[in-house]
Amino acid sequence: MTTELQDQAEQHRLTMLRQTLTDQFAVQTARLTELTADTGDPAEAHTRAALLAATRQSLDHLAGALRRLAEGSYGRCERCQVAIPAERLEVLPQARFCVPCQQRTGG
Ligand SMILES: [Zn+2]
């Protein structure tokens, strides 16, 4: 059974989390804009392409986490539906899989 106090704490935690994810999303969006600005330096192009891909992937993961938060499915492994440990979510708020599943997907 959950008490009202626990509910409030949980609500607060989710609000903070949404804030963190939203902030991260803004940071990554700004980085994406920076990276897409052409510096005219062909030597940088390769590095920039790799960074762009990584940034796009982060944005994708963050957007997914925000969507799952809104849907109420946040914090569950997308593969095995087990609850992802809070410690893992603290380190990686946008985690989609539990550790064993993450290792199995290799990404
Ligand atoms: Zn799993």
Short mmCIF file of N, CA, C and O and ligand atoms in Angstrom, two decimals:
data_model
loop_
_atom_site.label_atom_id
_atom_site.label_comp_id
_atom_site.label_asym_id
_atom_site.label_seq_id
_atom_site.Cartn_x
_atom_site.Cartn_y
_atom_site.Cartn_z
N MET A 1 0.84 -1.20 0.00
CA MET A 1 0.00 0.00 0.00
C MET A 1 0.87 1.25 0.00
O MET A 1 1.89 1.31 0.66
N THR A 2 0.47 2.23 -0.75
CA THR A 2 1.24 3.47 -0.80
C THR A 2 0.52 4.55 -0.01
O THR A 2 -0.69 4.69 -0.11
N THR A 3 1.28 5.26 0.78
CA THR A 3 0.70 6.38 1.53
C THR A 3 0.68 7.61 0.64
O THR A 3 1.32 7.65 -0.41
N GLU A 4 -0.04 8.61 1.07
CA GLU A 4 -0.12 9.85 0.31
C GLU A 4 1.25 10.50 0.19
O GLU A 4 1.61 11.07 -0.83
N LEU A 5 2.02 10.36 1.29
CA LEU A 5 3.35 10.95 1.33
C LEU A 5 4.25 10.30 0.29
O LEU A 5 5.00 10.97 -0.42
N GLN A 6 4.17 8.97 0.20
CA GLN A 6 4.97 8.25 -0.79
C GLN A 6 4.56 8.66 -2.21
O GLN A 6 5.40 8.81 -3.09
N ASP A 7 3.27 8.83 -2.40
CA ASP A 7 2.76 9.27 -3.71
C ASP A 7 3.34 10.63 -4.07
O ASP A 7 3.75 10.85 -5.20
N GLN A 8 3.35 11.50 -3.08
CA GLN A 8 3.89 12.84 -3.32
C GLN A 8 5.37 12.78 -3.66
O GLN A 8 5.83 13.47 -4.56
N ALA A 9 6.11 11.95 -2.92
CA ALA A 9 7.54 11.80 -3.17
C ALA A 9 7.77 11.26 -4.58
O ALA A 9 8.66 11.72 -5.30
N GLU A 10 6.95 10.31 -4.97
CA GLU A 10 7.07 9.72 -6.30
C GLU A 10 6.75 10.76 -7.38
O GLU A 10 7.45 10.86 -8.38
N GLN A 11 5.71 11.53 -7.14
CA GLN A 11 5.34 12.59 -8.09
C GLN A 11 6.47 13.60 -8.23
O GLN A 11 6.81 14.03 -9.33
N HIS A 12 7.07 13.93 -7.08
CA HIS A 12 8.16 14.89 -7.08
C HIS A 12 9.34 14.33 -7.86
O HIS A 12 9.96 15.03 -8.66
N ARG A 13 9.65 13.07 -7.62
CA ARG A 13 10.76 12.42 -8.31
C ARG A 13 10.55 12.46 -9.82
O ARG A 13 11.46 12.76 -10.58
N LEU A 14 9.33 12.16 -10.25
CA LEU A 14 9.03 12.15 -11.68
C LEU A 14 9.09 13.56 -12.27
O LEU A 14 9.53 13.74 -13.40
N THR A 15 8.66 14.54 -11.48
CA THR A 15 8.72 15.93 -11.95
C THR A 15 10.17 16.35 -12.16
O THR A 15 10.52 16.94 -13.18
N MET A 16 11.03 16.01 -11.18
CA MET A 16 12.45 16.33 -11.28
C MET A 16 13.07 15.63 -12.49
O MET A 16 13.87 16.19 -13.22
N LEU A 17 12.68 14.39 -12.67
CA LEU A 17 13.21 13.59 -13.75
C LEU A 17 12.82 14.19 -15.10
O LEU A 17 13.65 14.32 -16.02
N ARG A 18 11.56 14.60 -15.20
CA ARG A 18 11.08 15.20 -16.45
C ARG A 18 11.88 16.47 -16.74
O ARG A 18 12.25 16.74 -17.87
N GLN A 19 12.15 17.23 -15.67
CA GLN A 19 12.93 18.45 -15.80
C GLN A 19 14.34 18.14 -16.32
O GLN A 19 14.84 18.78 -17.24
N THR A 20 14.97 17.12 -15.71
CA THR A 20 16.32 16.72 -16.12
C THR A 20 16.33 16.32 -17.59
O THR A 20 17.20 16.75 -18.37
N LEU A 21 15.38 15.52 -17.98
CA LEU A 21 15.31 15.03 -19.36
C LEU A 21 15.05 16.19 -20.33
O LEU A 21 15.64 16.25 -21.41
N THR A 22 14.18 17.11 -19.91
CA THR A 22 13.87 18.26 -20.76
C THR A 22 15.10 19.14 -20.93
O THR A 22 15.40 19.60 -22.04
N ASP A 23 15.84 19.35 -19.83
CA ASP A 23 17.09 20.13 -19.89
C ASP A 23 18.08 19.47 -20.84
O ASP A 23 18.69 20.14 -21.68
N GLN A 24 18.25 18.17 -20.67
CA GLN A 24 19.17 17.42 -21.52
C GLN A 24 18.78 17.55 -22.99
O GLN A 24 19.62 17.69 -23.87
N PHE A 25 17.49 17.48 -23.21
CA PHE A 25 16.97 17.58 -24.57
C PHE A 25 17.35 18.92 -25.19
O PHE A 25 17.80 19.01 -26.33
N ALA A 26 17.22 20.00 -24.39
CA ALA A 26 17.57 21.34 -24.85
C ALA A 26 19.07 21.43 -25.14
O ALA A 26 19.48 22.00 -26.16
N VAL A 27 19.89 20.83 -24.26
CA VAL A 27 21.34 20.85 -24.44
C VAL A 27 21.72 20.13 -25.73
O VAL A 27 22.50 20.64 -26.54
N GLN A 28 21.14 18.96 -25.93
CA GLN A 28 21.47 18.17 -27.12
C GLN A 28 20.97 18.85 -28.40
O GLN A 28 21.60 18.76 -29.44
N THR A 29 19.82 19.51 -28.30
CA THR A 29 19.29 20.23 -29.47
C THR A 29 20.23 21.36 -29.86
O THR A 29 20.52 21.57 -31.05
N ALA A 30 20.74 22.08 -28.84
CA ALA A 30 21.68 23.18 -29.10
C ALA A 30 22.94 22.63 -29.75
O ALA A 30 23.50 23.22 -30.68
N ARG A 31 23.40 21.46 -29.25
CA ARG A 31 24.60 20.85 -29.80
C ARG A 31 24.38 20.46 -31.26
O ARG A 31 25.25 20.66 -32.11
N LEU A 32 23.19 19.94 -31.52
CA LEU A 32 22.86 19.52 -32.89
C LEU A 32 22.91 20.73 -33.83
O LEU A 32 23.46 20.64 -34.93
N THR A 33 22.37 21.84 -33.38
CA THR A 33 22.39 23.07 -34.17
C THR A 33 23.83 23.50 -34.44
O THR A 33 24.18 23.87 -35.57
N GLU A 34 24.66 23.43 -33.41
CA GLU A 34 26.07 23.79 -33.54
C GLU A 34 26.76 22.89 -34.56
O GLU A 34 27.52 23.35 -35.40
N LEU A 35 26.48 21.60 -34.44
CA LEU A 35 27.16 20.63 -35.29
C LEU A 35 26.73 20.73 -36.74
O LEU A 35 27.51 20.42 -37.64
N THR A 36 25.49 21.15 -36.96
CA THR A 36 25.01 21.23 -38.34
C THR A 36 25.49 22.50 -39.03
O THR A 36 25.42 22.62 -40.25
N ALA A 37 25.99 23.48 -38.23
CA ALA A 37 26.55 24.69 -38.82
C ALA A 37 27.84 24.31 -39.54
O ALA A 37 28.73 23.71 -38.96
N ASP A 38 27.92 24.66 -40.81
CA ASP A 38 29.08 24.26 -41.61
C ASP A 38 30.27 25.17 -41.32
O ASP A 38 30.22 26.37 -41.54
N THR A 39 31.36 24.57 -40.82
CA THR A 39 32.55 25.36 -40.53
C THR A 39 33.44 25.48 -41.77
O THR A 39 34.41 26.22 -41.77
N GLY A 40 33.11 24.73 -42.81
CA GLY A 40 33.88 24.79 -44.04
C GLY A 40 35.21 24.06 -43.95
O GLY A 40 36.05 24.17 -44.84
N ASP A 41 35.42 23.34 -42.87
CA ASP A 41 36.67 22.61 -42.68
C ASP A 41 36.44 21.13 -42.97
O ASP A 41 35.84 20.42 -42.18
N PRO A 42 36.91 20.65 -44.14
CA PRO A 42 36.65 19.26 -44.51
C PRO A 42 37.30 18.26 -43.55
O PRO A 42 36.84 17.13 -43.41
N ALA A 43 38.39 18.66 -42.89
CA ALA A 43 39.06 17.77 -41.95
C ALA A 43 38.16 17.46 -40.75
O ALA A 43 38.28 16.42 -40.12
N GLU A 44 37.27 18.38 -40.46
CA GLU A 44 36.37 18.20 -39.32
C GLU A 44 35.12 17.42 -39.68
O GLU A 44 34.40 16.96 -38.80
N ALA A 45 34.86 17.31 -40.95
CA ALA A 45 33.59 16.76 -41.40
C ALA A 45 33.32 15.36 -40.84
O ALA A 45 32.21 15.07 -40.40
N HIS A 46 34.35 14.52 -40.83
CA HIS A 46 34.16 13.15 -40.38
C HIS A 46 33.80 13.09 -38.90
O HIS A 46 32.84 12.44 -38.51
N THR A 47 34.57 13.83 -38.09
CA THR A 47 34.31 13.89 -36.64
C THR A 47 32.91 14.42 -36.40
O THR A 47 32.18 13.92 -35.55
N ARG A 48 32.57 15.47 -37.16
CA ARG A 48 31.28 16.10 -36.96
C ARG A 48 30.14 15.14 -37.31
O ARG A 48 29.12 15.11 -36.62
N ALA A 49 30.33 14.37 -38.34
CA ALA A 49 29.30 13.41 -38.73
C ALA A 49 29.06 12.40 -37.62
O ALA A 49 27.93 12.04 -37.31
N ALA A 50 30.15 11.94 -36.99
CA ALA A 50 30.04 10.97 -35.90
C ALA A 50 29.34 11.59 -34.70
O ALA A 50 28.47 10.97 -34.07
N LEU A 51 29.72 12.83 -34.39
CA LEU A 51 29.10 13.53 -33.26
C LEU A 51 27.62 13.78 -33.52
O LEU A 51 26.80 13.65 -32.62
N LEU A 52 27.33 14.12 -34.75
CA LEU A 52 25.93 14.36 -35.14
C LEU A 52 25.09 13.11 -34.91
O LEU A 52 24.00 13.17 -34.36
N ALA A 53 25.64 11.98 -35.35
CA ALA A 53 24.91 10.72 -35.20
C ALA A 53 24.67 10.42 -33.72
O ALA A 53 23.57 10.02 -33.33
N ALA A 54 25.71 10.64 -32.90
CA ALA A 54 25.60 10.37 -31.47
C ALA A 54 24.58 11.30 -30.81
O ALA A 54 23.79 10.89 -29.97
N THR A 55 24.60 12.57 -31.23
CA THR A 55 23.68 13.56 -30.67
C THR A 55 22.24 13.23 -31.05
O THR A 55 21.33 13.30 -30.24
N ARG A 56 22.07 12.85 -32.32
CA ARG A 56 20.73 12.48 -32.78
C ARG A 56 20.20 11.29 -31.98
O ARG A 56 19.03 11.24 -31.63
N GLN A 57 21.09 10.34 -31.70
CA GLN A 57 20.69 9.15 -30.96
C GLN A 57 20.29 9.52 -29.52
O GLN A 57 19.28 9.03 -29.02
N SER A 58 21.07 10.43 -28.90
CA SER A 58 20.74 10.89 -27.55
C SER A 58 19.37 11.54 -27.53
O SER A 58 18.55 11.28 -26.65
N LEU A 59 19.12 12.39 -28.52
CA LEU A 59 17.84 13.09 -28.61
C LEU A 59 16.70 12.08 -28.73
O LEU A 59 15.66 12.22 -28.12
N ASP A 60 16.96 11.06 -29.53
CA ASP A 60 16.00 10.01 -29.73
C ASP A 60 15.67 9.31 -28.42
O ASP A 60 14.51 9.08 -28.09
N HIS A 61 16.73 8.98 -27.67
CA HIS A 61 16.56 8.29 -26.38
C HIS A 61 15.85 9.19 -25.37
O HIS A 61 14.98 8.73 -24.62
N LEU A 62 16.22 10.46 -25.35
CA LEU A 62 15.59 11.40 -24.42
C LEU A 62 14.12 11.58 -24.74
O LEU A 62 13.27 11.58 -23.85
N ALA A 63 13.82 11.71 -26.03
CA ALA A 63 12.42 11.87 -26.45
C ALA A 63 11.63 10.63 -26.05
O ALA A 63 10.49 10.73 -25.58
N GLY A 64 12.25 9.47 -26.21
CA GLY A 64 11.59 8.22 -25.84
C GLY A 64 11.31 8.17 -24.34
O GLY A 64 10.23 7.74 -23.92
N ALA A 65 12.29 8.59 -23.54
CA ALA A 65 12.13 8.59 -22.09
C ALA A 65 10.99 9.53 -21.67
O ALA A 65 10.18 9.19 -20.82
N LEU A 66 10.95 10.71 -22.30
CA LEU A 66 9.89 11.67 -21.99
C LEU A 66 8.52 11.10 -22.37
O LEU A 66 7.54 11.29 -21.65
N ARG A 67 8.49 10.41 -23.49
CA ARG A 67 7.23 9.81 -23.94
C ARG A 67 6.77 8.73 -22.95
O ARG A 67 5.61 8.66 -22.57
N ARG A 68 7.73 7.90 -22.51
CA ARG A 68 7.38 6.83 -21.57
C ARG A 68 6.95 7.40 -20.23
O ARG A 68 6.07 6.83 -19.58
N LEU A 69 7.56 8.53 -19.85
CA LEU A 69 7.14 9.20 -18.62
C LEU A 69 5.69 9.62 -18.72
O LEU A 69 4.89 9.43 -17.81
N ALA A 70 5.34 10.21 -19.88
CA ALA A 70 3.98 10.68 -20.10
C ALA A 70 2.99 9.52 -20.12
O ALA A 70 1.87 9.63 -19.65
N GLU A 71 3.46 8.38 -20.66
CA GLU A 71 2.57 7.21 -20.77
C GLU A 71 2.50 6.41 -19.49
O GLU A 71 1.67 5.52 -19.35
N GLY A 72 3.43 6.68 -18.57
CA GLY A 72 3.44 5.93 -17.32
C GLY A 72 4.19 4.62 -17.40
O GLY A 72 4.14 3.81 -16.48
N SER A 73 4.90 4.38 -18.51
CA SER A 73 5.64 3.14 -18.64
C SER A 73 7.13 3.35 -18.37
O SER A 73 7.94 2.46 -18.57
N TYR A 74 7.46 4.53 -17.89
CA TYR A 74 8.86 4.84 -17.64
C TYR A 74 9.44 3.96 -16.54
O TYR A 74 8.77 3.66 -15.57
N GLY A 75 10.72 3.59 -16.72
CA GLY A 75 11.41 2.83 -15.68
C GLY A 75 11.25 1.33 -15.82
O GLY A 75 11.69 0.57 -14.98
N ARG A 76 10.58 0.90 -16.91
CA ARG A 76 10.44 -0.53 -17.16
C ARG A 76 11.26 -0.89 -18.38
O ARG A 76 11.31 -0.14 -19.35
N CYS A 77 11.87 -2.07 -18.31
CA CYS A 77 12.65 -2.55 -19.44
C CYS A 77 11.71 -2.78 -20.61
O CYS A 77 10.66 -3.40 -20.47
N GLU A 78 12.10 -2.28 -21.78
CA GLU A 78 11.24 -2.42 -22.96
C GLU A 78 11.21 -3.85 -23.47
O GLU A 78 10.33 -4.22 -24.23
N ARG A 79 12.21 -4.63 -23.06
CA ARG A 79 12.26 -6.00 -23.56
C ARG A 79 11.59 -6.99 -22.61
O ARG A 79 10.75 -7.75 -23.01
N CYS A 80 11.97 -6.95 -21.33
CA CYS A 80 11.45 -7.97 -20.41
C CYS A 80 10.46 -7.39 -19.39
O CYS A 80 9.94 -8.12 -18.56
N GLN A 81 10.21 -6.08 -19.45
CA GLN A 81 9.20 -5.41 -18.62
C GLN A 81 9.55 -5.37 -17.14
O GLN A 81 8.73 -4.96 -16.32
N VAL A 82 10.77 -5.79 -16.79
CA VAL A 82 11.18 -5.75 -15.39
C VAL A 82 11.43 -4.28 -15.02
O VAL A 82 11.76 -3.46 -15.89
N ALA A 83 11.23 -3.93 -13.75
CA ALA A 83 11.51 -2.56 -13.31
C ALA A 83 13.02 -2.33 -13.32
O ALA A 83 13.76 -3.12 -12.75
N ILE A 84 13.44 -1.27 -13.98
CA ILE A 84 14.87 -0.95 -14.04
C ILE A 84 15.28 -0.36 -12.69
O ILE A 84 14.60 0.53 -12.19
N PRO A 85 16.37 -0.85 -12.09
CA PRO A 85 16.79 -0.36 -10.77
C PRO A 85 17.01 1.16 -10.76
O PRO A 85 17.52 1.72 -11.73
N ALA A 86 16.59 1.79 -9.66
CA ALA A 86 16.68 3.25 -9.54
C ALA A 86 18.10 3.75 -9.73
O ALA A 86 18.32 4.81 -10.31
N GLU A 87 19.09 2.96 -9.24
CA GLU A 87 20.49 3.39 -9.36
C GLU A 87 20.88 3.52 -10.83
O GLU A 87 21.63 4.41 -11.21
N ARG A 88 20.38 2.58 -11.63
CA ARG A 88 20.70 2.63 -13.06
C ARG A 88 20.05 3.85 -13.71
O ARG A 88 20.67 4.53 -14.53
N LEU A 89 18.82 4.14 -13.32
CA LEU A 89 18.10 5.28 -13.91
C LEU A 89 18.73 6.61 -13.48
O LEU A 89 18.64 7.59 -14.20
N GLU A 90 19.35 6.59 -12.29
CA GLU A 90 20.01 7.81 -11.85
C GLU A 90 21.21 8.13 -12.74
O GLU A 90 21.48 9.27 -13.08
N VAL A 91 21.94 7.06 -13.09
CA VAL A 91 23.12 7.23 -13.93
C VAL A 91 22.69 7.50 -15.38
O VAL A 91 23.29 8.31 -16.08
N LEU A 92 21.65 6.80 -15.80
CA LEU A 92 21.22 6.86 -17.20
C LEU A 92 19.70 7.01 -17.24
O LEU A 92 18.98 6.04 -17.44
N PRO A 93 19.20 8.25 -17.04
CA PRO A 93 17.75 8.45 -16.93
C PRO A 93 16.98 7.98 -18.17
O PRO A 93 15.80 7.67 -18.06
N GLN A 94 17.66 7.95 -19.31
CA GLN A 94 16.94 7.56 -20.53
C GLN A 94 17.08 6.08 -20.85
O GLN A 94 16.78 5.66 -21.95
N ALA A 95 17.55 5.29 -19.87
CA ALA A 95 17.74 3.86 -20.09
C ALA A 95 16.44 3.20 -20.53
O ALA A 95 15.38 3.44 -19.95
N ARG A 96 16.52 2.38 -21.57
CA ARG A 96 15.32 1.70 -22.07
C ARG A 96 15.28 0.25 -21.65
O ARG A 96 14.23 -0.39 -21.68
N PHE A 97 16.45 -0.29 -21.30
CA PHE A 97 16.53 -1.70 -20.96
C PHE A 97 17.19 -1.91 -19.60
O PHE A 97 17.98 -1.07 -19.16
N CYS A 98 16.89 -3.02 -18.96
CA CYS A 98 17.61 -3.40 -17.75
C CYS A 98 19.02 -3.82 -18.19
O CYS A 98 19.27 -4.01 -19.38
N VAL A 99 19.91 -3.97 -17.21
CA VAL A 99 21.30 -4.26 -17.56
C VAL A 99 21.47 -5.54 -18.39
O VAL A 99 22.13 -5.50 -19.43
N PRO A 100 20.88 -6.67 -17.96
CA PRO A 100 21.04 -7.89 -18.77
C PRO A 100 20.56 -7.73 -20.21
O PRO A 100 21.21 -8.19 -21.14
N CYS A 101 19.41 -7.07 -20.39
CA CYS A 101 18.87 -6.87 -21.74
C CYS A 101 19.77 -5.92 -22.54
O CYS A 101 20.00 -6.12 -23.73
N GLN A 102 20.27 -4.90 -21.87
CA GLN A 102 21.16 -3.94 -22.54
C GLN A 102 22.40 -4.66 -23.05
O GLN A 102 22.84 -4.43 -24.18
N GLN A 103 22.93 -5.57 -22.22
CA GLN A 103 24.13 -6.30 -22.63
C GLN A 103 23.81 -7.21 -23.81
O GLN A 103 24.63 -7.39 -24.68
N ARG A 104 22.60 -7.76 -23.81
CA ARG A 104 22.21 -8.65 -24.89
C ARG A 104 22.00 -7.88 -26.21
O ARG A 104 22.30 -8.36 -27.28
N THR A 105 21.46 -6.65 -26.10
CA THR A 105 21.25 -5.88 -27.33
C THR A 105 22.57 -5.27 -27.82
O THR A 105 22.67 -4.86 -28.96
N GLY A 106 23.53 -5.16 -26.92
CA GLY A 106 24.86 -4.68 -27.30
C GLY A 106 24.89 -3.22 -27.67
O GLY A 106 25.73 -2.78 -28.41
N GLY A 107 23.95 -2.46 -27.18
CA GLY A 107 24.01 -1.06 -27.51
C GLY A 107 23.67 -0.23 -26.31
O GLY A 107 23.26 0.87 -26.43
ZN ZN B 1 15.18 -6.41 -19.44
#
